[in-house]
Amino acid sequence: MKKFIAEILAAPIPNKMARNRYRGLFRYGICNLIRLKKLIKSNRSKPEHYLSVCAIAKNEGAYFKEWIDWHHALGVEKFYIYDNGSDDDTREVLNPYIKSGLVDYTFFPGLRRQLAAYDDCMERHRFASRWIAIIDLDEFIVPVREGSIPAFLKRCEAFAAVEINWLVYGSSGQKEKKPGGVMERFRFHAKADHPLNRMVKSIVDPRRVCSMTGCHEAARISGRACDSHLLPVKKHFRDRPAQHDVIRINHYAVKSYEEFLGKKARGRARGRVRHRTEEYFYQYDLNDIEDEQTYE
């Protein structure tokens, strides 16, 4: 109901970026926003972590180790994992990371739970981390110029959120799942100017963001968002060219056809369409250029 009311209230706003921002603020609630502003103003605690990741996933146990190890090696200090009702080996894979304190695990079943997971993460961990990256298990943040993700974010601290573009990777012609990691197996990606690469994911300052408007943009309380060139965002991400030269997100949307069928069967954590269609596979199966970078 809150989301429906937010859509109605935000609809008259002509600017797409402003409309999306206020949609998120309205969904969060004006009274909640007032209370949050007071809480943020009164809290002077120092964040325990510089960079954390929040993600919701279902039956993706086979992919967690590579994904966590990659981001941890690049500077992520904490992972807030929301398990959307997995019945595979997700918990077993995560147990060592949970015991070490690297992963904070929350069992979070139900339909359309993605935004609810992001809301919960912000409410519970707002003051624990300087930055929170909102990404999925098929997305790997790749700093191109710096040696770590925090090294890039140190230059972004004047902003409330950073929007980082996708680089979409296809199936590399693989029909069946083969041994090896995702980044090792899928080496071909879309051309840089493909429209799908304009999509972004956000790394947010949780003290200046109440939650997300969806899975891409943040509902900012104050401050501006910037792109990967550290320029203030003035256009909606669909209306500006993708940037991959400083930092990017490798998006392995489909993997092999066999793995896509598994993803299709798992369903989606958000939106009205519960299951992906065959059209989704062909839309994202982009194999135009072989990656020159070697991932270890």
PDB file of C-alpha atoms in Angstrom:
ATOM      1  CA  MET A   1       0.000   0.000   0.000  1.00  0.00           C
ATOM      2  CA  LYS A   2       2.823   2.428   0.884  1.00  0.00           C
ATOM      3  CA  LYS A   3       4.443   1.794  -2.491  1.00  0.00           C
ATOM      4  CA  PHE A   4       1.128   2.369  -4.296  1.00  0.00           C
ATOM      5  CA  ILE A   5       0.559   5.677  -2.477  1.00  0.00           C
ATOM      6  CA  ALA A   6       4.148   6.739  -3.202  1.00  0.00           C
ATOM      7  CA  GLU A   7       3.601   6.107  -6.919  1.00  0.00           C
ATOM      8  CA  ILE A   8       0.507   8.342  -6.905  1.00  0.00           C
ATOM      9  CA  LEU A   9       2.208  11.163  -4.974  1.00  0.00           C
ATOM     10  CA  ALA A  10       5.335  11.124  -7.135  1.00  0.00           C
ATOM     11  CA  ALA A  11       3.597  10.763 -10.500  1.00  0.00           C
ATOM     12  CA  PRO A  12       3.042  14.528 -11.140  1.00  0.00           C
ATOM     13  CA  ILE A  13       6.764  15.336 -10.755  1.00  0.00           C
ATOM     14  CA  PRO A  14       7.995  15.929 -14.351  1.00  0.00           C
ATOM     15  CA  ASN A  15      11.717  15.289 -13.860  1.00  0.00           C
ATOM     16  CA  LYS A  16      12.466  11.558 -13.942  1.00  0.00           C
ATOM     17  CA  MET A  17      15.331  11.694 -11.430  1.00  0.00           C
ATOM     18  CA  ALA A  18      13.391  13.834  -8.963  1.00  0.00           C
ATOM     19  CA  ARG A  19      10.303  11.646  -9.417  1.00  0.00           C
ATOM     20  CA  ASN A  20      12.259   8.495  -8.566  1.00  0.00           C
ATOM     21  CA  ARG A  21      13.879  10.117  -5.545  1.00  0.00           C
ATOM     22  CA  TYR A  22      10.578  11.336  -4.107  1.00  0.00           C
ATOM     23  CA  ARG A  23       8.938   8.020  -4.864  1.00  0.00           C
ATOM     24  CA  GLY A  24      11.442   6.479  -2.488  1.00  0.00           C
ATOM     25  CA  LEU A  25      11.012   9.196   0.124  1.00  0.00           C
ATOM     26  CA  PHE A  26       7.211   8.916   0.010  1.00  0.00           C
ATOM     27  CA  ARG A  27       7.420   5.134   0.288  1.00  0.00           C
ATOM     28  CA  TYR A  28       9.630   5.512   3.343  1.00  0.00           C
ATOM     29  CA  GLY A  29       7.043   7.828   4.900  1.00  0.00           C
ATOM     30  CA  ILE A  30       7.180  11.487   5.914  1.00  0.00           C
ATOM     31  CA  CYS A  31       6.857  10.785   9.647  1.00  0.00           C
ATOM     32  CA  ASN A  32       9.548   8.115   9.433  1.00  0.00           C
ATOM     33  CA  LEU A  33      11.736  10.565   7.532  1.00  0.00           C
ATOM     34  CA  ILE A  34      11.382  13.248  10.210  1.00  0.00           C
ATOM     35  CA  ARG A  35      12.299  10.740  12.941  1.00  0.00           C
ATOM     36  CA  LEU A  36      15.237   9.483  10.902  1.00  0.00           C
ATOM     37  CA  LYS A  37      16.631  12.977  10.343  1.00  0.00           C
ATOM     38  CA  LYS A  38      16.556  13.596  14.103  1.00  0.00           C
ATOM     39  CA  LEU A  39      18.259  10.258  14.759  1.00  0.00           C
ATOM     40  CA  ILE A  40      20.989  10.933  12.219  1.00  0.00           C
ATOM     41  CA  LYS A  41      21.579  14.418  13.616  1.00  0.00           C
ATOM     42  CA  SER A  42      21.950  13.091  17.163  1.00  0.00           C
ATOM     43  CA  ASN A  43      24.136  10.078  16.310  1.00  0.00           C
ATOM     44  CA  ARG A  44      27.833  10.904  16.167  1.00  0.00           C
ATOM     45  CA  SER A  45      29.139   7.358  16.325  1.00  0.00           C
ATOM     46  CA  LYS A  46      32.008   6.337  14.054  1.00  0.00           C
ATOM     47  CA  PRO A  47      31.120   3.571  11.552  1.00  0.00           C
ATOM     48  CA  GLU A  48      32.677   0.206  12.377  1.00  0.00           C
ATOM     49  CA  HIS A  49      33.157  -0.601   8.677  1.00  0.00           C
ATOM     50  CA  TYR A  50      34.124   1.577   5.749  1.00  0.00           C
ATOM     51  CA  LEU A  51      32.408  -0.542   3.067  1.00  0.00           C
ATOM     52  CA  SER A  52      29.695  -3.181   3.351  1.00  0.00           C
ATOM     53  CA  VAL A  53      27.519  -4.985   0.833  1.00  0.00           C
ATOM     54  CA  CYS A  54      23.793  -5.694   1.087  1.00  0.00           C
ATOM     55  CA  ALA A  55      22.308  -8.439  -1.109  1.00  0.00           C
ATOM     56  CA  ILE A  56      19.224 -10.632  -1.247  1.00  0.00           C
ATOM     57  CA  ALA A  57      19.531 -14.059  -2.875  1.00  0.00           C
ATOM     58  CA  LYS A  58      17.730 -17.361  -3.256  1.00  0.00           C
ATOM     59  CA  ASN A  59      19.332 -20.738  -4.011  1.00  0.00           C
ATOM     60  CA  GLU A  60      22.635 -19.232  -5.080  1.00  0.00           C
ATOM     61  CA  GLY A  61      24.882 -21.296  -2.816  1.00  0.00           C
ATOM     62  CA  ALA A  62      27.075 -22.292  -5.754  1.00  0.00           C
ATOM     63  CA  TYR A  63      28.036 -18.665  -6.387  1.00  0.00           C
ATOM     64  CA  PHE A  64      28.551 -17.200  -2.920  1.00  0.00           C
ATOM     65  CA  LYS A  65      32.188 -18.157  -2.289  1.00  0.00           C
ATOM     66  CA  GLU A  66      33.583 -16.581  -5.455  1.00  0.00           C
ATOM     67  CA  TRP A  67      31.422 -13.482  -5.017  1.00  0.00           C
ATOM     68  CA  ILE A  68      32.300 -12.931  -1.332  1.00  0.00           C
ATOM     69  CA  ASP A  69      35.999 -13.683  -1.781  1.00  0.00           C
ATOM     70  CA  TRP A  70      36.245 -11.303  -4.753  1.00  0.00           C
ATOM     71  CA  HIS A  71      34.666  -8.358  -2.943  1.00  0.00           C
ATOM     72  CA  HIS A  72      36.382  -9.059   0.371  1.00  0.00           C
ATOM     73  CA  ALA A  73      39.777  -9.014  -1.384  1.00  0.00           C
ATOM     74  CA  LEU A  74      38.868  -5.617  -2.862  1.00  0.00           C
ATOM     75  CA  GLY A  75      37.977  -4.016   0.462  1.00  0.00           C
ATOM     76  CA  VAL A  76      34.465  -5.064   1.525  1.00  0.00           C
ATOM     77  CA  GLU A  77      34.523  -5.538   5.298  1.00  0.00           C
ATOM     78  CA  LYS A  78      30.981  -6.814   5.907  1.00  0.00           C
ATOM     79  CA  PHE A  79      28.249  -8.598   3.954  1.00  0.00           C
ATOM     80  CA  TYR A  80      24.586  -8.285   4.927  1.00  0.00           C
ATOM     81  CA  ILE A  81      23.032 -11.317   3.264  1.00  0.00           C
ATOM     82  CA  TYR A  82      19.256 -11.754   3.074  1.00  0.00           C
ATOM     83  CA  ASP A  83      18.281 -15.324   2.228  1.00  0.00           C
ATOM     84  CA  ASN A  84      14.981 -15.262   0.323  1.00  0.00           C
ATOM     85  CA  GLY A  85      13.946 -18.792   1.344  1.00  0.00           C
ATOM     86  CA  SER A  86      16.792 -20.902  -0.074  1.00  0.00           C
ATOM     87  CA  ASP A  87      16.524 -24.702   0.051  1.00  0.00           C
ATOM     88  CA  ASP A  88      19.956 -25.435  -1.461  1.00  0.00           C
ATOM     89  CA  ASP A  89      23.333 -25.371   0.347  1.00  0.00           C
ATOM     90  CA  THR A  90      23.372 -21.589   0.819  1.00  0.00           C
ATOM     91  CA  ARG A  91      23.527 -21.770   4.615  1.00  0.00           C
ATOM     92  CA  GLU A  92      26.285 -24.395   4.589  1.00  0.00           C
ATOM     93  CA  VAL A  93      28.393 -22.308   2.193  1.00  0.00           C
ATOM     94  CA  LEU A  94      27.882 -19.170   4.278  1.00  0.00           C
ATOM     95  CA  ASN A  95      28.489 -20.768   7.698  1.00  0.00           C
ATOM     96  CA  PRO A  96      32.292 -20.216   7.748  1.00  0.00           C
ATOM     97  CA  TYR A  97      31.795 -16.569   6.797  1.00  0.00           C
ATOM     98  CA  ILE A  98      29.036 -16.172   9.403  1.00  0.00           C
ATOM     99  CA  LYS A  99      31.236 -17.692  12.127  1.00  0.00           C
ATOM    100  CA  SER A 100      34.135 -15.406  11.195  1.00  0.00           C
ATOM    101  CA  GLY A 101      31.858 -12.356  11.425  1.00  0.00           C
ATOM    102  CA  LEU A 102      32.288 -11.396   7.774  1.00  0.00           C
ATOM    103  CA  VAL A 103      28.644 -12.229   6.937  1.00  0.00           C
ATOM    104  CA  ASP A 104      25.544 -11.073   8.794  1.00  0.00           C
ATOM    105  CA  TYR A 105      22.865 -13.593   7.743  1.00  0.00           C
ATOM    106  CA  THR A 106      19.096 -13.007   7.781  1.00  0.00           C
ATOM    107  CA  PHE A 107      16.544 -15.583   6.631  1.00  0.00           C
ATOM    108  CA  PHE A 108      14.054 -13.481   4.672  1.00  0.00           C
ATOM    109  CA  PRO A 109      11.477 -15.606   2.780  1.00  0.00           C
ATOM    110  CA  GLY A 110       8.448 -14.420   0.825  1.00  0.00           C
ATOM    111  CA  LEU A 111       7.516 -12.782  -2.458  1.00  0.00           C
ATOM    112  CA  ARG A 112       8.659  -9.324  -3.572  1.00  0.00           C
ATOM    113  CA  ARG A 113      11.064  -8.944  -0.667  1.00  0.00           C
ATOM    114  CA  GLN A 114      13.912  -7.069  -2.329  1.00  0.00           C
ATOM    115  CA  LEU A 115      13.004  -3.543  -1.233  1.00  0.00           C
ATOM    116  CA  ALA A 116      11.984  -4.849   2.188  1.00  0.00           C
ATOM    117  CA  ALA A 117      15.455  -6.369   2.559  1.00  0.00           C
ATOM    118  CA  TYR A 118      17.119  -3.074   1.645  1.00  0.00           C
ATOM    119  CA  ASP A 119      14.850  -1.235   4.091  1.00  0.00           C
ATOM    120  CA  ASP A 120      15.743  -3.683   6.862  1.00  0.00           C
ATOM    121  CA  CYS A 121      19.451  -3.411   6.139  1.00  0.00           C
ATOM    122  CA  MET A 122      19.376   0.377   6.293  1.00  0.00           C
ATOM    123  CA  GLU A 123      17.374   0.433   9.518  1.00  0.00           C
ATOM    124  CA  ARG A 124      19.558  -2.131  11.277  1.00  0.00           C
ATOM    125  CA  HIS A 125      22.994  -1.150   9.985  1.00  0.00           C
ATOM    126  CA  ARG A 126      22.742   2.521   9.069  1.00  0.00           C
ATOM    127  CA  PHE A 127      25.428   3.633  11.516  1.00  0.00           C
ATOM    128  CA  ALA A 128      27.682   0.573  11.177  1.00  0.00           C
ATOM    129  CA  SER A 129      29.137   1.335   7.750  1.00  0.00           C
ATOM    130  CA  ARG A 130      30.379   4.443   5.932  1.00  0.00           C
ATOM    131  CA  TRP A 131      29.219   3.004   2.592  1.00  0.00           C
ATOM    132  CA  ILE A 132      26.828   0.188   1.644  1.00  0.00           C
ATOM    133  CA  ALA A 133      26.872  -1.273  -1.866  1.00  0.00           C
ATOM    134  CA  ILE A 134      23.502  -2.576  -3.042  1.00  0.00           C
ATOM    135  CA  ILE A 135      24.251  -5.354  -5.528  1.00  0.00           C
ATOM    136  CA  ASP A 136      23.189  -8.885  -6.507  1.00  0.00           C
ATOM    137  CA  LEU A 137      25.042 -12.211  -6.632  1.00  0.00           C
ATOM    138  CA  ASP A 138      25.508 -11.966 -10.393  1.00  0.00           C
ATOM    139  CA  GLU A 139      27.247  -8.577 -10.081  1.00  0.00           C
ATOM    140  CA  PHE A 140      30.950  -8.073  -9.377  1.00  0.00           C
ATOM    141  CA  ILE A 141      32.350  -4.612  -8.687  1.00  0.00           C
ATOM    142  CA  VAL A 142      35.559  -4.119 -10.672  1.00  0.00           C
ATOM    143  CA  PRO A 143      37.754  -1.090  -9.858  1.00  0.00           C
ATOM    144  CA  VAL A 144      39.683  -0.334 -13.048  1.00  0.00           C
ATOM    145  CA  ARG A 145      42.011   2.486 -11.976  1.00  0.00           C
ATOM    146  CA  GLU A 146      42.358   1.916  -8.229  1.00  0.00           C
ATOM    147  CA  GLY A 147      43.518  -1.248  -6.505  1.00  0.00           C
ATOM    148  CA  SER A 148      40.460  -1.448  -4.269  1.00  0.00           C
ATOM    149  CA  ILE A 149      36.870  -0.266  -4.032  1.00  0.00           C
ATOM    150  CA  PRO A 150      37.512   1.894  -0.908  1.00  0.00           C
ATOM    151  CA  ALA A 151      40.351   3.673  -2.735  1.00  0.00           C
ATOM    152  CA  PHE A 152      37.773   4.811  -5.290  1.00  0.00           C
ATOM    153  CA  LEU A 153      35.152   5.675  -2.661  1.00  0.00           C
ATOM    154  CA  LYS A 154      37.578   7.868  -0.707  1.00  0.00           C
ATOM    155  CA  ARG A 155      37.261  10.322  -3.586  1.00  0.00           C
ATOM    156  CA  CYS A 156      33.446  10.226  -3.454  1.00  0.00           C
ATOM    157  CA  GLU A 157      32.803  11.203   0.151  1.00  0.00           C
ATOM    158  CA  ALA A 158      31.198  14.544  -0.742  1.00  0.00           C
ATOM    159  CA  PHE A 159      28.309  12.621  -2.319  1.00  0.00           C
ATOM    160  CA  ALA A 160      25.378  10.699  -0.854  1.00  0.00           C
ATOM    161  CA  ALA A 161      25.482   7.934  -3.470  1.00  0.00           C
ATOM    162  CA  VAL A 162      27.652   6.703  -6.322  1.00  0.00           C
ATOM    163  CA  GLU A 163      26.016   5.198  -9.424  1.00  0.00           C
ATOM    164  CA  ILE A 164      28.188   2.613 -11.185  1.00  0.00           C
ATOM    165  CA  ASN A 165      27.393   1.230 -14.634  1.00  0.00           C
ATOM    166  CA  TRP A 166      26.952  -2.388 -15.620  1.00  0.00           C
ATOM    167  CA  LEU A 167      29.036  -4.167 -18.227  1.00  0.00           C
ATOM    168  CA  VAL A 168      26.793  -7.046 -19.328  1.00  0.00           C
ATOM    169  CA  TYR A 169      28.405 -10.458 -19.898  1.00  0.00           C
ATOM    170  CA  GLY A 170      26.713 -13.168 -21.959  1.00  0.00           C
ATOM    171  CA  SER A 171      26.847 -16.968 -21.963  1.00  0.00           C
ATOM    172  CA  SER A 172      30.052 -17.170 -24.042  1.00  0.00           C
ATOM    173  CA  GLY A 173      28.092 -19.730 -26.071  1.00  0.00           C
ATOM    174  CA  GLN A 174      27.930 -22.192 -23.151  1.00  0.00           C
ATOM    175  CA  LYS A 175      24.831 -24.349 -22.973  1.00  0.00           C
ATOM    176  CA  GLU A 176      25.722 -26.329 -19.845  1.00  0.00           C
ATOM    177  CA  LYS A 177      27.251 -25.355 -16.536  1.00  0.00           C
ATOM    178  CA  LYS A 178      30.975 -26.103 -16.458  1.00  0.00           C
ATOM    179  CA  PRO A 179      33.475 -26.215 -13.566  1.00  0.00           C
ATOM    180  CA  GLY A 180      35.132 -22.984 -12.529  1.00  0.00           C
ATOM    181  CA  GLY A 181      34.187 -19.546 -11.320  1.00  0.00           C
ATOM    182  CA  VAL A 182      31.780 -17.199 -13.052  1.00  0.00           C
ATOM    183  CA  MET A 183      34.406 -14.607 -13.939  1.00  0.00           C
ATOM    184  CA  GLU A 184      36.695 -17.294 -15.327  1.00  0.00           C
ATOM    185  CA  ARG A 185      34.026 -19.031 -17.422  1.00  0.00           C
ATOM    186  CA  PHE A 186      32.283 -16.061 -19.010  1.00  0.00           C
ATOM    187  CA  ARG A 187      34.764 -13.897 -20.865  1.00  0.00           C
ATOM    188  CA  PHE A 188      32.602 -12.190 -23.491  1.00  0.00           C
ATOM    189  CA  HIS A 189      30.581  -9.052 -22.895  1.00  0.00           C
ATOM    190  CA  ALA A 190      28.441  -6.482 -24.674  1.00  0.00           C
ATOM    191  CA  LYS A 191      29.816  -3.546 -26.617  1.00  0.00           C
ATOM    192  CA  ALA A 192      30.400  -0.591 -24.315  1.00  0.00           C
ATOM    193  CA  ASP A 193      27.634   1.488 -25.884  1.00  0.00           C
ATOM    194  CA  HIS A 194      24.921  -1.165 -25.570  1.00  0.00           C
ATOM    195  CA  PRO A 195      21.817   0.387 -23.900  1.00  0.00           C
ATOM    196  CA  LEU A 196      21.752  -2.271 -21.155  1.00  0.00           C
ATOM    197  CA  ASN A 197      25.131  -1.028 -19.933  1.00  0.00           C
ATOM    198  CA  ARG A 198      23.504   2.278 -18.992  1.00  0.00           C
ATOM    199  CA  MET A 199      21.893   0.532 -16.037  1.00  0.00           C
ATOM    200  CA  VAL A 200      23.552   1.291 -12.700  1.00  0.00           C
ATOM    201  CA  LYS A 201      23.860  -0.026  -9.201  1.00  0.00           C
ATOM    202  CA  SER A 202      24.448   2.256  -6.229  1.00  0.00           C
ATOM    203  CA  ILE A 203      26.906   2.459  -3.370  1.00  0.00           C
ATOM    204  CA  VAL A 204      25.256   4.666  -0.761  1.00  0.00           C
ATOM    205  CA  ASP A 205      26.064   6.667   2.321  1.00  0.00           C
ATOM    206  CA  PRO A 206      23.423   5.236   4.707  1.00  0.00           C
ATOM    207  CA  ARG A 207      23.366   8.440   6.769  1.00  0.00           C
ATOM    208  CA  ARG A 208      22.212  10.422   3.747  1.00  0.00           C
ATOM    209  CA  VAL A 209      19.936   7.794   2.186  1.00  0.00           C
ATOM    210  CA  CYS A 210      16.745   6.413   3.731  1.00  0.00           C
ATOM    211  CA  SER A 211      16.469   3.428   1.391  1.00  0.00           C
ATOM    212  CA  MET A 212      16.309   2.552  -2.310  1.00  0.00           C
ATOM    213  CA  THR A 213      13.706   3.601  -4.872  1.00  0.00           C
ATOM    214  CA  GLY A 214      14.208   0.213  -6.543  1.00  0.00           C
ATOM    215  CA  CYS A 215      17.303  -1.898  -7.081  1.00  0.00           C
ATOM    216  CA  HIS A 216      19.203   0.831  -8.962  1.00  0.00           C
ATOM    217  CA  GLU A 217      18.796   4.286  -7.408  1.00  0.00           C
ATOM    218  CA  ALA A 218      18.892   5.558  -3.835  1.00  0.00           C
ATOM    219  CA  ALA A 219      16.234   7.627  -2.085  1.00  0.00           C
ATOM    220  CA  ARG A 220      18.508  10.403  -0.856  1.00  0.00           C
ATOM    221  CA  ILE A 221      17.605  12.397   2.238  1.00  0.00           C
ATOM    222  CA  SER A 222      20.260  14.983   1.438  1.00  0.00           C
ATOM    223  CA  GLY A 223      23.216  15.454  -0.881  1.00  0.00           C
ATOM    224  CA  ARG A 224      23.673  14.460  -4.501  1.00  0.00           C
ATOM    225  CA  ALA A 225      24.574  11.311  -6.393  1.00  0.00           C
ATOM    226  CA  CYS A 226      27.637  11.160  -8.603  1.00  0.00           C
ATOM    227  CA  ASP A 227      28.764   8.968 -11.484  1.00  0.00           C
ATOM    228  CA  SER A 228      32.029   7.027 -11.645  1.00  0.00           C
ATOM    229  CA  HIS A 229      33.826  10.162 -12.925  1.00  0.00           C
ATOM    230  CA  LEU A 230      32.787  11.942  -9.705  1.00  0.00           C
ATOM    231  CA  LEU A 231      30.493  14.283 -11.600  1.00  0.00           C
ATOM    232  CA  PRO A 232      27.107  15.128 -10.068  1.00  0.00           C
ATOM    233  CA  VAL A 233      24.365  13.119 -11.744  1.00  0.00           C
ATOM    234  CA  LYS A 234      22.122  15.463 -13.740  1.00  0.00           C
ATOM    235  CA  LYS A 235      20.384  12.947 -16.007  1.00  0.00           C
ATOM    236  CA  HIS A 236      18.638   9.676 -15.339  1.00  0.00           C
ATOM    237  CA  PHE A 237      20.982   6.742 -15.925  1.00  0.00           C
ATOM    238  CA  ARG A 238      18.997   5.604 -18.977  1.00  0.00           C
ATOM    239  CA  ASP A 239      19.691   8.987 -20.586  1.00  0.00           C
ATOM    240  CA  ARG A 240      23.468   9.098 -20.227  1.00  0.00           C
ATOM    241  CA  PRO A 241      26.297   7.004 -21.719  1.00  0.00           C
ATOM    242  CA  ALA A 242      27.824   4.205 -19.680  1.00  0.00           C
ATOM    243  CA  GLN A 243      31.213   4.683 -17.989  1.00  0.00           C
ATOM    244  CA  HIS A 244      33.553   1.714 -17.585  1.00  0.00           C
ATOM    245  CA  ASP A 245      37.003   3.305 -17.443  1.00  0.00           C
ATOM    246  CA  VAL A 246      37.236   4.044 -13.693  1.00  0.00           C
ATOM    247  CA  ILE A 247      35.041   1.413 -12.034  1.00  0.00           C
ATOM    248  CA  ARG A 248      32.292  -0.859 -13.319  1.00  0.00           C
ATOM    249  CA  ILE A 249      30.023  -3.739 -12.364  1.00  0.00           C
ATOM    250  CA  ASN A 250      30.477  -6.948 -14.326  1.00  0.00           C
ATOM    251  CA  HIS A 251      26.915  -8.224 -14.671  1.00  0.00           C
ATOM    252  CA  TYR A 252      26.660 -11.965 -15.374  1.00  0.00           C
ATOM    253  CA  ALA A 253      22.921 -11.906 -15.926  1.00  0.00           C
ATOM    254  CA  VAL A 254      22.420 -15.264 -17.667  1.00  0.00           C
ATOM    255  CA  LYS A 255      25.642 -17.349 -17.427  1.00  0.00           C
ATOM    256  CA  SER A 256      25.171 -20.651 -19.321  1.00  0.00           C
ATOM    257  CA  TYR A 257      21.750 -21.564 -20.656  1.00  0.00           C
ATOM    258  CA  GLU A 258      21.477 -24.320 -18.038  1.00  0.00           C
ATOM    259  CA  GLU A 259      22.212 -21.825 -15.278  1.00  0.00           C
ATOM    260  CA  PHE A 260      19.735 -19.356 -16.739  1.00  0.00           C
ATOM    261  CA  LEU A 261      17.023 -22.033 -16.507  1.00  0.00           C
ATOM    262  CA  GLY A 262      17.892 -22.435 -12.833  1.00  0.00           C
ATOM    263  CA  LYS A 263      17.682 -18.679 -12.350  1.00  0.00           C
ATOM    264  CA  LYS A 264      14.336 -18.654 -14.156  1.00  0.00           C
ATOM    265  CA  ALA A 265      13.011 -21.370 -11.845  1.00  0.00           C
ATOM    266  CA  ARG A 266      14.133 -19.495  -8.709  1.00  0.00           C
ATOM    267  CA  GLY A 267      11.953 -16.521  -9.579  1.00  0.00           C
ATOM    268  CA  ARG A 268      12.596 -12.901  -8.692  1.00  0.00           C
ATOM    269  CA  ALA A 269      12.790 -11.088  -5.371  1.00  0.00           C
ATOM    270  CA  ARG A 270      11.050  -8.024  -6.756  1.00  0.00           C
ATOM    271  CA  GLY A 271       8.479  -6.775  -9.235  1.00  0.00           C
ATOM    272  CA  ARG A 272       5.202  -8.001 -10.605  1.00  0.00           C
ATOM    273  CA  VAL A 273       6.742 -10.538 -12.981  1.00  0.00           C
ATOM    274  CA  ARG A 274       7.663 -13.497 -10.809  1.00  0.00           C
ATOM    275  CA  HIS A 275       9.624 -15.480 -13.422  1.00  0.00           C
ATOM    276  CA  ARG A 276      11.993 -14.448 -16.208  1.00  0.00           C
ATOM    277  CA  THR A 277      11.164 -15.465 -19.752  1.00  0.00           C
ATOM    278  CA  GLU A 278      13.243 -16.931 -22.589  1.00  0.00           C
ATOM    279  CA  GLU A 279      13.321 -13.422 -24.039  1.00  0.00           C
ATOM    280  CA  TYR A 280      15.357 -12.319 -21.029  1.00  0.00           C
ATOM    281  CA  PHE A 281      18.091 -14.816 -21.919  1.00  0.00           C
ATOM    282  CA  TYR A 282      18.397 -13.623 -25.507  1.00  0.00           C
ATOM    283  CA  GLN A 283      18.251  -9.982 -24.421  1.00  0.00           C
ATOM    284  CA  TYR A 284      21.199 -10.405 -22.043  1.00  0.00           C
ATOM    285  CA  ASP A 285      23.200 -13.034 -23.921  1.00  0.00           C
ATOM    286  CA  LEU A 286      25.643 -10.453 -25.281  1.00  0.00           C
ATOM    287  CA  ASN A 287      29.009 -11.806 -26.423  1.00  0.00           C
ATOM    288  CA  ASP A 288      30.452  -9.106 -28.678  1.00  0.00           C
ATOM    289  CA  ILE A 289      33.898  -8.564 -27.117  1.00  0.00           C
ATOM    290  CA  GLU A 290      36.274 -10.880 -25.281  1.00  0.00           C
ATOM    291  CA  ASP A 291      37.455  -9.477 -21.957  1.00  0.00           C
ATOM    292  CA  GLU A 292      41.135  -8.508 -21.981  1.00  0.00           C
ATOM    293  CA  GLN A 293      41.335  -8.539 -18.173  1.00  0.00           C
ATOM    294  CA  THR A 294      42.293 -11.685 -16.269  1.00  0.00           C
ATOM    295  CA  TYR A 295      40.516 -12.183 -12.947  1.00  0.00           C
ATOM    296  CA  GLU A 296      42.278 -14.034 -10.154  1.00  0.00           C
TER     297      GLU A 296
END
